[in-house]
Coordinates of C-alpha atoms and ligand atoms in Angstrom, one line a residue:
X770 CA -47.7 -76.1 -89.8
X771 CA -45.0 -78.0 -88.0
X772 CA -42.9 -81.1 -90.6
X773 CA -43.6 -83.9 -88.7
X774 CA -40.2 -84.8 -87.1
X775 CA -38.7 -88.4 -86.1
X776 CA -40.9 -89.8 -83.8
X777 CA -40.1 -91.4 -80.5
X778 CA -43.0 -94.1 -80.0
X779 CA -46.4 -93.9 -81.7
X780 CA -47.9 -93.3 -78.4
X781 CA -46.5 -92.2 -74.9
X782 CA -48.8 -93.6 -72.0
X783 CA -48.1 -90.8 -68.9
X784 CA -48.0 -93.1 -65.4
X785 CA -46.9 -96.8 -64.7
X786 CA -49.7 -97.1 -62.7
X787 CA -53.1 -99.7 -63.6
X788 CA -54.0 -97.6 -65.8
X789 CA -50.8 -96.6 -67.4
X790 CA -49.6 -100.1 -68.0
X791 CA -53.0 -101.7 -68.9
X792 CA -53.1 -99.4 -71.7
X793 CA -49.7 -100.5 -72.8
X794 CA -50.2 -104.1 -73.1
X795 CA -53.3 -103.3 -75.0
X796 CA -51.9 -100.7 -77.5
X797 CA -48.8 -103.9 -77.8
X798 CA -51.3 -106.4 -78.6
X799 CA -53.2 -104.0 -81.3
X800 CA -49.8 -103.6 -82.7
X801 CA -48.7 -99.7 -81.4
X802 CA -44.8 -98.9 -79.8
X803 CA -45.7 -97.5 -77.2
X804 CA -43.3 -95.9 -74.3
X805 CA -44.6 -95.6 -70.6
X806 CA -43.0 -93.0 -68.9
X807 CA -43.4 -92.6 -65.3
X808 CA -41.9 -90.3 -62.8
X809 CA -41.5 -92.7 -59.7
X810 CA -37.7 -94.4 -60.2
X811 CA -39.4 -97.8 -58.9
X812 CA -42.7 -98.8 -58.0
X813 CA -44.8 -97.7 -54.7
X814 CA -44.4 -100.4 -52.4
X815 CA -47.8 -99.3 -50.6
X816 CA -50.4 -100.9 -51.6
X817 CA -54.0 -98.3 -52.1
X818 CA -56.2 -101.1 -53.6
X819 CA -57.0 -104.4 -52.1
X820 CA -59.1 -105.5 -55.0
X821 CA -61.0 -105.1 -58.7
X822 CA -64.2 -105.4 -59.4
X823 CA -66.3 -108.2 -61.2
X824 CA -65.6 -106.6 -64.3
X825 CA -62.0 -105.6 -64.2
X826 CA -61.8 -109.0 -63.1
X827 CA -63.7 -110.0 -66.7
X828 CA -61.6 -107.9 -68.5
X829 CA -58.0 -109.4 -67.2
X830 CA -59.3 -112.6 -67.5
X831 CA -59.9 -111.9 -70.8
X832 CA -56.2 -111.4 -71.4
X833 CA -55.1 -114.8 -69.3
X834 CA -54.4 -112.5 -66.4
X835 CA -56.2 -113.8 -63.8
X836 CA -54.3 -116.3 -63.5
X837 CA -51.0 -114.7 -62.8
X838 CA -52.4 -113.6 -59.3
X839 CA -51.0 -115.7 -56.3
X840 CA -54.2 -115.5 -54.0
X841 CA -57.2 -113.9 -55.2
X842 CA -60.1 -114.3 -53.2
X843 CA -63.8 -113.9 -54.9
X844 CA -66.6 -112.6 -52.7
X845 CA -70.2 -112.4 -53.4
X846 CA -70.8 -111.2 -50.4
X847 CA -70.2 -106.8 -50.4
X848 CA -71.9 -103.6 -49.8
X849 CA -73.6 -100.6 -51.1
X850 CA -73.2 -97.2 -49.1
X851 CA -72.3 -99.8 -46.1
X852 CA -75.6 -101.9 -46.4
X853 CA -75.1 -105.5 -47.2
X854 CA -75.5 -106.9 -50.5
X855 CA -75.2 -110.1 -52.2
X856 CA -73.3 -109.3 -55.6
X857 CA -74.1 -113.2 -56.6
X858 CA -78.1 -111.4 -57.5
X859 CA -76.2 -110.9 -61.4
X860 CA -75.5 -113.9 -63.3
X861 CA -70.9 -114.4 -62.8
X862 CA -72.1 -111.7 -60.1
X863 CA -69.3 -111.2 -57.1
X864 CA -68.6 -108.0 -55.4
X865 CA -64.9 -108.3 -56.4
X866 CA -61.8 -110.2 -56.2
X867 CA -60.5 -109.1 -53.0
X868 CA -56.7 -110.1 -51.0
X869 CA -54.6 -108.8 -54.2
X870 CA -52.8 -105.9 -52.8
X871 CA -52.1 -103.2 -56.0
X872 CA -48.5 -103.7 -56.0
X873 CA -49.4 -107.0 -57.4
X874 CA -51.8 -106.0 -59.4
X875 CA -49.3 -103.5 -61.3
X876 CA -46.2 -106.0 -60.8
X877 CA -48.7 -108.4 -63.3
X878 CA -49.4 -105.5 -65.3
X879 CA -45.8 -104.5 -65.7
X880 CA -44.7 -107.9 -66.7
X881 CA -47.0 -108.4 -69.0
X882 CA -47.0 -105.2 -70.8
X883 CA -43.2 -105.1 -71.1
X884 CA -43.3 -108.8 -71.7
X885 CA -45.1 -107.4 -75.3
X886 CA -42.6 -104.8 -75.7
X887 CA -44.0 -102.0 -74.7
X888 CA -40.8 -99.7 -73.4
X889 CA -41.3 -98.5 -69.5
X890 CA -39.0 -95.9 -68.7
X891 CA -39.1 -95.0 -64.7
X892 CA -37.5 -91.5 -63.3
X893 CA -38.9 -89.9 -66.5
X894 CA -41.2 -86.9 -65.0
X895 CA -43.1 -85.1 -67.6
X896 CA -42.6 -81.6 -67.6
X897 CA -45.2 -80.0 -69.8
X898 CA -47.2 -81.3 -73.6
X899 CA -47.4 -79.3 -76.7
X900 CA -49.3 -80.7 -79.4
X901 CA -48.7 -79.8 -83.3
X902 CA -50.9 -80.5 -86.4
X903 CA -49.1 -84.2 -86.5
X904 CA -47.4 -85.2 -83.6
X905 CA -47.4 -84.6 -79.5
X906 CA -44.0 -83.2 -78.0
X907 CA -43.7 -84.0 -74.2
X908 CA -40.7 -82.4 -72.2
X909 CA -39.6 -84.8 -69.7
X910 CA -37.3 -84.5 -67.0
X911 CA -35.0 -87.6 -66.8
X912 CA -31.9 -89.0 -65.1
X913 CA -30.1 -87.5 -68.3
X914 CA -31.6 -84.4 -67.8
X915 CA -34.3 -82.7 -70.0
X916 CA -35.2 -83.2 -73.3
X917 CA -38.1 -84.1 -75.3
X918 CA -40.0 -87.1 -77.0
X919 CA -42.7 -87.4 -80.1
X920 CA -45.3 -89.3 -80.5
X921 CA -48.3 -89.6 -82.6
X922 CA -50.7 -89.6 -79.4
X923 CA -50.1 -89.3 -76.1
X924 CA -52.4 -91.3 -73.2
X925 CA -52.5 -89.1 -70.3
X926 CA -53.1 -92.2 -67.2
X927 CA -50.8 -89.8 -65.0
X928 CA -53.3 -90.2 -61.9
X929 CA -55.8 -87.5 -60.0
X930 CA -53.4 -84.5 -60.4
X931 CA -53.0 -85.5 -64.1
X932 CA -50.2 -83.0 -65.4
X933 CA -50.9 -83.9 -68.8
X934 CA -54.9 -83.3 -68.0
X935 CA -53.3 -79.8 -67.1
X936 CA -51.1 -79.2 -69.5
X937 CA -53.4 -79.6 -72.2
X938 CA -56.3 -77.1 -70.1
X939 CA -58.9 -79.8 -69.8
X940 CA -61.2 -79.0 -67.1
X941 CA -62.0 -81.0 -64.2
X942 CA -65.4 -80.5 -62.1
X943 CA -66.9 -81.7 -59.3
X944 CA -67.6 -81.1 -56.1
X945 CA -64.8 -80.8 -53.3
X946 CA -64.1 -82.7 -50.5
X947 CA -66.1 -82.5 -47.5
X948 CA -64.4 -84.9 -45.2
X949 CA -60.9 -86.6 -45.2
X950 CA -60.0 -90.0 -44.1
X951 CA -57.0 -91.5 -43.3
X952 CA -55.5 -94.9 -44.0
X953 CA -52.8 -96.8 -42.7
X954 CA -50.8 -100.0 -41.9
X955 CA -50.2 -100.3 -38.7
X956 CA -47.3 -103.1 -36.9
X957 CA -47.2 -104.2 -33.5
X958 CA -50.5 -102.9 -32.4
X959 CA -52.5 -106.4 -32.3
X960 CA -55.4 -104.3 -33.4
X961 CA -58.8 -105.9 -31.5
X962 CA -61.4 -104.3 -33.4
X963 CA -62.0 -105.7 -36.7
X964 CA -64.4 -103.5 -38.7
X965 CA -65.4 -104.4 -42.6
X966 CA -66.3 -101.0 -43.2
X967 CA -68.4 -100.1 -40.0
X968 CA -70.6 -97.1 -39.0
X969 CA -69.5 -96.4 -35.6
X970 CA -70.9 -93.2 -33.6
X971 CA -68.4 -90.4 -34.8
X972 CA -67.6 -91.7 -38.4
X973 CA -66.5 -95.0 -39.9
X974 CA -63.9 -97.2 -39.2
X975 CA -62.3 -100.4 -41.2
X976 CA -59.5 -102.8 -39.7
X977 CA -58.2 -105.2 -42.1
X978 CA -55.3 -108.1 -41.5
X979 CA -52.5 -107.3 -44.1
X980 CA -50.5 -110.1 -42.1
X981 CA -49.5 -111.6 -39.0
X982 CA -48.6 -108.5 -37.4
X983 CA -49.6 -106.1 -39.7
X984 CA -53.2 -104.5 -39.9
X985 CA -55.0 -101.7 -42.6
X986 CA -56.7 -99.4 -41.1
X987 CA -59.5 -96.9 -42.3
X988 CA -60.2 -93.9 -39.7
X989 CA -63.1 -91.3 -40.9
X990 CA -63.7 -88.7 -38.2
X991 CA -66.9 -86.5 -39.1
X992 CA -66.3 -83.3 -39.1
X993 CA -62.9 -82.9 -39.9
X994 CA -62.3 -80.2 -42.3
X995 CA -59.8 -81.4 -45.6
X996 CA -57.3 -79.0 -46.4
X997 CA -54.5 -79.4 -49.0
X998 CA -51.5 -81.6 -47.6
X999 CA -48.3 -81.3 -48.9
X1000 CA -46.8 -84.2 -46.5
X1001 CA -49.2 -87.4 -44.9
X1002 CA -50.9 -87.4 -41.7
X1003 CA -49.2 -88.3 -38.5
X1004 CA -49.5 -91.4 -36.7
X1005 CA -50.6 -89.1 -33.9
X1006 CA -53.4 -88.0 -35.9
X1007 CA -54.1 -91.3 -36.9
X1008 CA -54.2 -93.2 -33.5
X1009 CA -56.1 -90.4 -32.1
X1010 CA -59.1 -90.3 -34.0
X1011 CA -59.1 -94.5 -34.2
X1012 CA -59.1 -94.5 -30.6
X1013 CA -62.0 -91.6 -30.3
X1014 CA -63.9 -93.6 -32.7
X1015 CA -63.0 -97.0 -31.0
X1016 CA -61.9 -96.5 -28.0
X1017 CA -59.1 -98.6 -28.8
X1018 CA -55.4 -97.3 -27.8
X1019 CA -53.2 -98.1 -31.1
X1020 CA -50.7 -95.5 -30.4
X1021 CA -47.8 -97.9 -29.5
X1022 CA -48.2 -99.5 -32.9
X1023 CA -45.9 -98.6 -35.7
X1024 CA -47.0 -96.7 -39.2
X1025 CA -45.8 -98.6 -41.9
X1026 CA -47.4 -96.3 -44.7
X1027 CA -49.7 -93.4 -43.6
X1028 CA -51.9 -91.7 -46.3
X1029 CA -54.9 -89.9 -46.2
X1030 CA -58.1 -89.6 -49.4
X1031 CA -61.0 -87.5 -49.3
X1032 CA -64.5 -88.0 -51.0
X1033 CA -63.6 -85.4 -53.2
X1034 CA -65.2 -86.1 -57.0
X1035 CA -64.2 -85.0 -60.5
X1036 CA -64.6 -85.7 -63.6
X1037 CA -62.9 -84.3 -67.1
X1038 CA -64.9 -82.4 -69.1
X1039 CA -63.3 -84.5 -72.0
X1040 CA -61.5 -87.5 -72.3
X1041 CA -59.8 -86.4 -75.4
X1042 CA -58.3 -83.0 -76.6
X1043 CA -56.8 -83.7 -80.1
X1044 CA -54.1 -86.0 -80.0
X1045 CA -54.3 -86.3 -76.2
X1046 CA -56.6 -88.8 -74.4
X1047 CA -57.1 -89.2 -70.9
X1048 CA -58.2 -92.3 -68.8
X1049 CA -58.1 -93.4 -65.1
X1050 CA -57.4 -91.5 -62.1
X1051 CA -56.5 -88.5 -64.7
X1052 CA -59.8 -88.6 -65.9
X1053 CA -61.9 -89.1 -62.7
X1054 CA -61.6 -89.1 -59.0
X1055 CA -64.3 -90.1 -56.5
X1056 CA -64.2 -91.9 -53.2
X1057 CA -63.1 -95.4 -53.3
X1058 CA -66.1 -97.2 -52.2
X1059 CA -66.8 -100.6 -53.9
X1060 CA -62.5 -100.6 -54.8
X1061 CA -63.9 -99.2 -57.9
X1062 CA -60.9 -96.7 -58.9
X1063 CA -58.2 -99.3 -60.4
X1064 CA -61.2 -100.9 -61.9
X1065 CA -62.5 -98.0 -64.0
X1066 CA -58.9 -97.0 -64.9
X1067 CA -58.3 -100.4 -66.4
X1068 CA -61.6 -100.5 -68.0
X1069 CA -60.8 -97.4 -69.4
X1070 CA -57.4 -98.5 -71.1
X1071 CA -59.1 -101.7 -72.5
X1072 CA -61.9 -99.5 -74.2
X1073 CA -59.3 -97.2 -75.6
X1074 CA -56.1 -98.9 -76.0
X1075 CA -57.4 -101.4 -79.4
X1076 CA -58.7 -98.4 -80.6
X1077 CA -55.3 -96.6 -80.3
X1078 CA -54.1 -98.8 -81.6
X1079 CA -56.1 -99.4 -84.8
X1080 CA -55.2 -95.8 -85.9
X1081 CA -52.1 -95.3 -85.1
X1082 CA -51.1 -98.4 -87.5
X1083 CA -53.2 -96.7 -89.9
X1084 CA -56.1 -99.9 -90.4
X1085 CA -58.9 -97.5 -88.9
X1086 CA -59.3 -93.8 -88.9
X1087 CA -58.8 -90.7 -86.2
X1088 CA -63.0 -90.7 -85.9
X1089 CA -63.0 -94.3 -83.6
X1090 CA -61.2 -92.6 -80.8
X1091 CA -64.2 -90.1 -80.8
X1092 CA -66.4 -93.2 -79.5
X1093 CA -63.6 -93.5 -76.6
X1094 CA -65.2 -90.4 -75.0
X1095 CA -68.3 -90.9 -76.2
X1096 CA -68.5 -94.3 -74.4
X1097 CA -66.2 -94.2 -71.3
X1098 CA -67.5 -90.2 -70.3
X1099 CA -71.0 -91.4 -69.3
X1100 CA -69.2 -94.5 -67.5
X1101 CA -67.2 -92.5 -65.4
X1102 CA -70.2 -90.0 -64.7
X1103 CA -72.4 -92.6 -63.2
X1104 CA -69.5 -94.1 -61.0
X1105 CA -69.3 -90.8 -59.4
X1106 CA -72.8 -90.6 -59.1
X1107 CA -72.8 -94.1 -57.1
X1108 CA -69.8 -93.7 -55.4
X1109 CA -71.0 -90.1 -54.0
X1110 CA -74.8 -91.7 -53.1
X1111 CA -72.3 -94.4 -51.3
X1112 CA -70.7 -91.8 -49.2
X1113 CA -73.5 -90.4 -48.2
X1114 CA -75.4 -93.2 -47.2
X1115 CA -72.1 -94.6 -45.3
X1116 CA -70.3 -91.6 -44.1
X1117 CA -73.4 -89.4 -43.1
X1118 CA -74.3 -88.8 -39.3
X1119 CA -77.5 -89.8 -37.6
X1120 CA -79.9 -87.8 -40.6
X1121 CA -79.1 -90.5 -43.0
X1122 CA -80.2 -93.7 -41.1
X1123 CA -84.0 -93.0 -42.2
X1124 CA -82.4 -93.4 -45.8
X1125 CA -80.4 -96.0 -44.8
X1126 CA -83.2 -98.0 -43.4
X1127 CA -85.6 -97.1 -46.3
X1128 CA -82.7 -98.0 -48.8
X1129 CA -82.3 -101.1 -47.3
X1130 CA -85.6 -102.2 -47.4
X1131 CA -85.3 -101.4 -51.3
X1132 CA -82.4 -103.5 -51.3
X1133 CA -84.1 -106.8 -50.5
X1134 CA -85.9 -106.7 -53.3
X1135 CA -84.3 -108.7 -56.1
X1136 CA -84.7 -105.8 -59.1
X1137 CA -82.9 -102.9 -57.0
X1138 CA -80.5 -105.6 -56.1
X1139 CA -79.4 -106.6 -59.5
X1140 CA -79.6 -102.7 -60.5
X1141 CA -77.3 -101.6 -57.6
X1142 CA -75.1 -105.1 -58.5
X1143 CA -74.9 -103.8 -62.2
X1144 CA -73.9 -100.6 -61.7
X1145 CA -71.3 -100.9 -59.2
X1146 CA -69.8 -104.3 -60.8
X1147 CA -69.7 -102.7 -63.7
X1148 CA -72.0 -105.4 -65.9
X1149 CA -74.5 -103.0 -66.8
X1150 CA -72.2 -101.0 -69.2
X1151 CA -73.6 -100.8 -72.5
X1152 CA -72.2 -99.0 -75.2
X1153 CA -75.0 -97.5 -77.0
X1154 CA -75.1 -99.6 -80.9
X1155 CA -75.3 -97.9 -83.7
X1156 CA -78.7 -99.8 -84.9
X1157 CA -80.0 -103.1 -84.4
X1158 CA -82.5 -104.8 -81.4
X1159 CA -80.6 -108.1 -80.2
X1160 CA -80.5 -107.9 -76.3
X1161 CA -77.0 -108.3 -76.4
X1162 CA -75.9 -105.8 -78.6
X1163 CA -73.8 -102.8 -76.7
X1164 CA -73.4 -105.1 -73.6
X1165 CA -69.9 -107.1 -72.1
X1166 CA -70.1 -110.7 -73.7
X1167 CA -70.9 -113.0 -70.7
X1168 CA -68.3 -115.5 -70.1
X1169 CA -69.5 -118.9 -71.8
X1170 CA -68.7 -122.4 -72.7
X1171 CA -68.7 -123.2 -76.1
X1172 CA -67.4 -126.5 -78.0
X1173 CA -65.5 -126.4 -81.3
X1174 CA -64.4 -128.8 -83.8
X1175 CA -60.8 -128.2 -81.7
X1176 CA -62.8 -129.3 -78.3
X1177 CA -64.1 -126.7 -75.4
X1178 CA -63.4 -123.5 -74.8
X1179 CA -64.4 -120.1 -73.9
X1180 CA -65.7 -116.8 -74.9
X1181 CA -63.2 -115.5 -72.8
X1182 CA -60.5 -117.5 -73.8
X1183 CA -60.8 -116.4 -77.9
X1184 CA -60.3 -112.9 -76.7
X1185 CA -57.1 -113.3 -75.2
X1186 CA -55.1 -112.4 -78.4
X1187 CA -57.0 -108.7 -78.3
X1188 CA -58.3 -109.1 -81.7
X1189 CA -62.1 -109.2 -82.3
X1190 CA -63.9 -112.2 -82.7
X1191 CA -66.8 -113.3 -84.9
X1192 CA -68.6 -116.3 -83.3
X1193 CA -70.7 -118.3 -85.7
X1194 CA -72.7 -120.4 -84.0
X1195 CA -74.7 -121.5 -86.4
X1196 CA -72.3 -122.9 -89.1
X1197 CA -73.2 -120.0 -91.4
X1198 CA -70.8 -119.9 -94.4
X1199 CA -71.9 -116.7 -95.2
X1200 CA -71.4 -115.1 -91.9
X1201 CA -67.9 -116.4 -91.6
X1202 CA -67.1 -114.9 -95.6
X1203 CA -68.1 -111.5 -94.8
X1204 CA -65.5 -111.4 -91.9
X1205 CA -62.6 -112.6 -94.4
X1206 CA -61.8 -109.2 -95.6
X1207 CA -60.9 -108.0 -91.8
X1208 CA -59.1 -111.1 -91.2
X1209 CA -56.0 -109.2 -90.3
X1210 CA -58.2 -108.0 -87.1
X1211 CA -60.8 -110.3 -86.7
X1212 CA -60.7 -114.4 -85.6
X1213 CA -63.6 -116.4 -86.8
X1214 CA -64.5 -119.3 -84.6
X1215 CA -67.6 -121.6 -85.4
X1216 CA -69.0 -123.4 -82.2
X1217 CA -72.1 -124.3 -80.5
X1218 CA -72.9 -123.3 -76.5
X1219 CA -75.6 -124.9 -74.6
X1220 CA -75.4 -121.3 -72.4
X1221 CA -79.0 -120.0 -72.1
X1222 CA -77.9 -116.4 -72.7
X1223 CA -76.3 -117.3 -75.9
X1224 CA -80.1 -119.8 -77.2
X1225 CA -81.5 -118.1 -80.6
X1226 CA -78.0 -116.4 -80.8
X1227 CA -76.9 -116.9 -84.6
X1228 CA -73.9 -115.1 -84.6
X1229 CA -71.8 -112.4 -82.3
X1230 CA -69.0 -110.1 -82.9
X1231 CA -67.1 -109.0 -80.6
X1232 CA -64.9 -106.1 -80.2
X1233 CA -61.2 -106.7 -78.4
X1234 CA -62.6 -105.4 -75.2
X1235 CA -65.5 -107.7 -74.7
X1236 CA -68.0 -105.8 -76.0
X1237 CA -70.7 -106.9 -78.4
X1238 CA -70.6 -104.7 -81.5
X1239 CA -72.8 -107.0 -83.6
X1240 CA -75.5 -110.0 -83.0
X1241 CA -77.8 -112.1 -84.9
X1242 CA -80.8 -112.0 -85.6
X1243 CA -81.6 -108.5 -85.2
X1244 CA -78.7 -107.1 -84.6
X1245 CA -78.0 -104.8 -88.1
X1246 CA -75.5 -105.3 -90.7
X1247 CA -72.3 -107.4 -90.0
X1248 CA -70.6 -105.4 -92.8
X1249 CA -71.2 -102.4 -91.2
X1250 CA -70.1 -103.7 -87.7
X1251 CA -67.2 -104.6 -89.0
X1252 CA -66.3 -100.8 -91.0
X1253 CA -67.4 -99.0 -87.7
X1254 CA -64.7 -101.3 -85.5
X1255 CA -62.4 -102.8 -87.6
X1256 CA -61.8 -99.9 -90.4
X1257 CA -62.6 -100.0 -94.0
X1258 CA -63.1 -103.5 -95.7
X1259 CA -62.3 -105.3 -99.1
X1260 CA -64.7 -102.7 -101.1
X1261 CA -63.3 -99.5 -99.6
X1262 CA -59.7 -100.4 -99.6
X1263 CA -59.8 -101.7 -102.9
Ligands
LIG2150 C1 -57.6 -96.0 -49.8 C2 -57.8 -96.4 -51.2 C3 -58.2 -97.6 -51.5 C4 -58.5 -98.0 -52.8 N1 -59.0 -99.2 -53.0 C5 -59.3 -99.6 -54.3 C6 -59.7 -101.0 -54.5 O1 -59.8 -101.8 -53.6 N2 -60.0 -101.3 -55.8 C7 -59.9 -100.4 -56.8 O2 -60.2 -100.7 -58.0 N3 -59.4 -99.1 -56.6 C8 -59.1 -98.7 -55.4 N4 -58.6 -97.5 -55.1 C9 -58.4 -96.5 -56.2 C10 -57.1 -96.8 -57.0 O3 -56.0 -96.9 -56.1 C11 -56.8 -95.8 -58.0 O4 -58.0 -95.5 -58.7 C12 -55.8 -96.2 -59.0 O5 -54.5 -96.3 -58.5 C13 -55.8 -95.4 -60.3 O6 -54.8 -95.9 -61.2 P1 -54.2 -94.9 -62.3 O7 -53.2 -95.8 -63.0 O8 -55.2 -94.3 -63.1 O9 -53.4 -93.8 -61.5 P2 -52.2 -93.9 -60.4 O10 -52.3 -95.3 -59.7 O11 -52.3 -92.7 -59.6 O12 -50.9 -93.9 -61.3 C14 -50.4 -92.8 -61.9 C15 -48.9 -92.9 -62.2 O13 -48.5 -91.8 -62.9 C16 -47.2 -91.4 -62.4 N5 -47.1 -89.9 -62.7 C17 -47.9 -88.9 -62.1 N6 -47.5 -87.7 -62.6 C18 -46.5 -88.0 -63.5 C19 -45.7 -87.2 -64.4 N7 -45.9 -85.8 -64.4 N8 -44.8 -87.7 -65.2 C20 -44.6 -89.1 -65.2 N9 -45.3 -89.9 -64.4 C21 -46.3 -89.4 -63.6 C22 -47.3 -91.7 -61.0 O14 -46.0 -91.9 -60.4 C23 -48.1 -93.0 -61.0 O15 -47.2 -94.1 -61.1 C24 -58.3 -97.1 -53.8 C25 -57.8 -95.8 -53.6 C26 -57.5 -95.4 -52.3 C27 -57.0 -94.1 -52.0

């Protein structure tokens, strides 16, 4: 047994990325000093996503962070495997905000997570993890050379070749690639094709305007075998297979930013060993169909980051970050399984447009709509309740009106401070005294809502992330809802 030395932060987050830096503003506003530690001495200035999904874009509205975005555009209008459908099927239903490049998305994140406190330090490369009885060391390599930092936890958001996932032996299985596609932004090529994502004979092809001379372009060639890169593609490559697949000649364009992805998928066999916990990219790879990567990732640090926080500033115990695994595992498991169905109904050859056509069929009817809408927006998460038969229960609180004795406002709005929330919307005096002993973690707000999905809706608790942990009628105990999330009350303190 090691004596607990001096510690650095309570927790390091591995990777300034989405992930990374959504779980620091979370584990700020639970409370937590936190350090980020990245290796990259400044942000990428390319740009991977273009978008979230409807319910990352939920879940940063629920922090007032939608509106630090200059432009974003909502769509109803998106796809599944490459077949059209309307995401506006699900009540709030939109197949993402779209035209928000991911530098932005991660210069809001960075502001706002270091605008809490939470300590980023860039050119810090971590080396390799040991964890002891108390305490996590992690050997970084930074600009004053090596040395090493403690914390009580460390969140390993450290992307798809996760050292930390590594360090600490978790496994990650899935299936390899079986075909590579490249991307790139391409300059002074006046690109005439414009594909959204198009089967073309050959493979599949996406143009996209970045800007007045600038153009995003998506090139997957069938039959091209992925090997291990250790530097990008060429623009040679590039140009050649858009203009076998187009018949468009792009080669006197100019490569701004050449990458290449693959429909490789993986998942980790656990998302927490001990003291270490993964989430994002570390903790799941998978083709980025529906932009559903960044959207996970940040869903991921917003189930885990309150949590974190919670026991590391001692008001709930180690056993809560079991339910972090317990409830983003299965999560991650069925995005794989939807985003590999969506490769092969896009990226298949001539076999799969029997599927394709039976598939859509299916698709105009409203149920598989709303089904294929839930799962890829991300709405039709539930985190399984511990008891209790309210509808709601387990589900992400729908964003609605409701009017208080201050004026309007909105479920989302109450949950921008992080905390939970107890809505009483019946004016139940008792409801609202139960809560009193967690008021250090829980707001109580009496209102009414004429929202339908809220009618014969006593009462709700909500958990920081959105989550309904407790409803009434039917729902189970609120005192027990309250010791599962919120740690011990009055009785077991005292
Ligand atoms: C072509 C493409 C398009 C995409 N489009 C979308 C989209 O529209 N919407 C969407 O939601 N997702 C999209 N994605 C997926 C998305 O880009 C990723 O899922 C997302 O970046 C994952 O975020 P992350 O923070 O988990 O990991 P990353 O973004 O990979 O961040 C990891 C960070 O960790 C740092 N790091 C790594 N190793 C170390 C180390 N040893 N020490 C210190 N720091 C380290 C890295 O420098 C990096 O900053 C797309 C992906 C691709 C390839």
């Amino acid at each position: 047994m090691t004596a607990t030395p001096e510690l650095d932060a309570q927790v390091i987050v591995a990777g300034a990325g989405p992930t990374g830096l959504m779980a620091a503003g979370e584990l700020r506003l639970g409370g937590a000093d936190v350090i980020v530690l990245d290796r990259l001495a400044e942000p990428v200035s390319e740009s991977r996503g273009l978008g979230f999904t409807a319910r990352a874009t939920e879940v940063l509205d629920q922090r007032g962070l939608l509106a630090e975005f200059d432009n974003p555009e909502i769509s109803a209008k998106g796809h599944f495997g490459g077949i059209e459908l309307d995401y506006s099927v699900l009540p709030d239903g939109h197949f993402g905000v779209r035209n928000v490049e991911q530098t932005e998305t991660e210069a809001v994140l960075t502001r706002w997570a270091v605008g809490l406190g939470a300590r980023l330090l860039r050119s810090h490369e971590i080396l390799a993890v040991t964890q002891e009885d108390d305490f996590v060391s992690v050997e970084v390599s930074g600009p004053d050379g090596r040395h090493v930092l403690r914390c009580s936890y460390l969140v390993g958001a450290d992307g798809g070749r996760s050292t930390v996932r590594q360090a600490v032996s978790i496994d990650f299985p899935g299936q390899d690639a079986t075909c590579e596609m490249f991307l790139a932004d391409v300059a002074g090529a006046a690109i005439r094709s414009r594909f959204l994502g198009e089967r073309v004979p050959g493979g599949m092809v996406m143009a996209a305007r970045l800007g007045d001379d600038l153009d995003r372009i998506i090139v997957c060639e069938r039959g091209t075998r992925p090997g291990e890169r250790s530097t990008p593609p060429t623009f040679d490559e590039v140009a050649g297979a858009w203009q076998r697949l187009t018949g468009e000649d792009i080669s006197h364009g100019e490569a701004r930013w050449i990458s290449s992805f693959t429909d490789a998928s993986r998942l980790a066999a656990q998302y927490r060993v001990g003291r270490v916990l993964l989430a994002g990219d570390a903790a799941h790879i998978h083709l980025p169909a529906g932009g559903q990567g960044l959207s996970v990732g940040v869903q991921d640090a917003v189930n885990l980051g309150w949590k974190l926080a919670a026991v590391v500033t001692g008001r709930s115990g180690p056993e809560l970050l079991d339910t972090y695994h317990e409830e983003r595992h299965p999560v991650g498991a069925r995005v794989l399984t939807n985003t590999r169905a969506q490769g092969l109904l896009y990226l298949g050859g001539t076999e799969v447009e029997p599927l394709r056509a039976v598939f859509g069929e299916l698709m105009r009817n409203d149920d598989v709509a709303r089904h294929l809408a839930g799962m890829v927006t991300g709405f039709d998460v539930r985190y399984e309740p511990a008891g209790g038969g309210h509808p709601l229960l387990g589900l992400r609180m729908p964003p609605c009106e409701l009017l208080t004795a201050d004026g309007p406002t909105t479920t989302t709005r109450l949950l921008h401070t992080g905390r939970g929330v107890l809505l009483d919307l019946a004016g139940d005096p008792a409801v609202r005294r139960t809560a009193e002993g967690w008021a250090r973690q829980v707001d109580v707000a009496t209102a009414t809502s004429a929202d339908e999905r809220l009618a014969g809706t006593s009462a709700v608790l909500l958990r920081p992330d959105g989550h309904v942990a407790w409803a009434a009628p039917d729902g189970g105990e609120l005192t027990a809802a309250l010791h599962t999330w919120f740690g011990p009350g009055p009785a077991a303190r005292a």
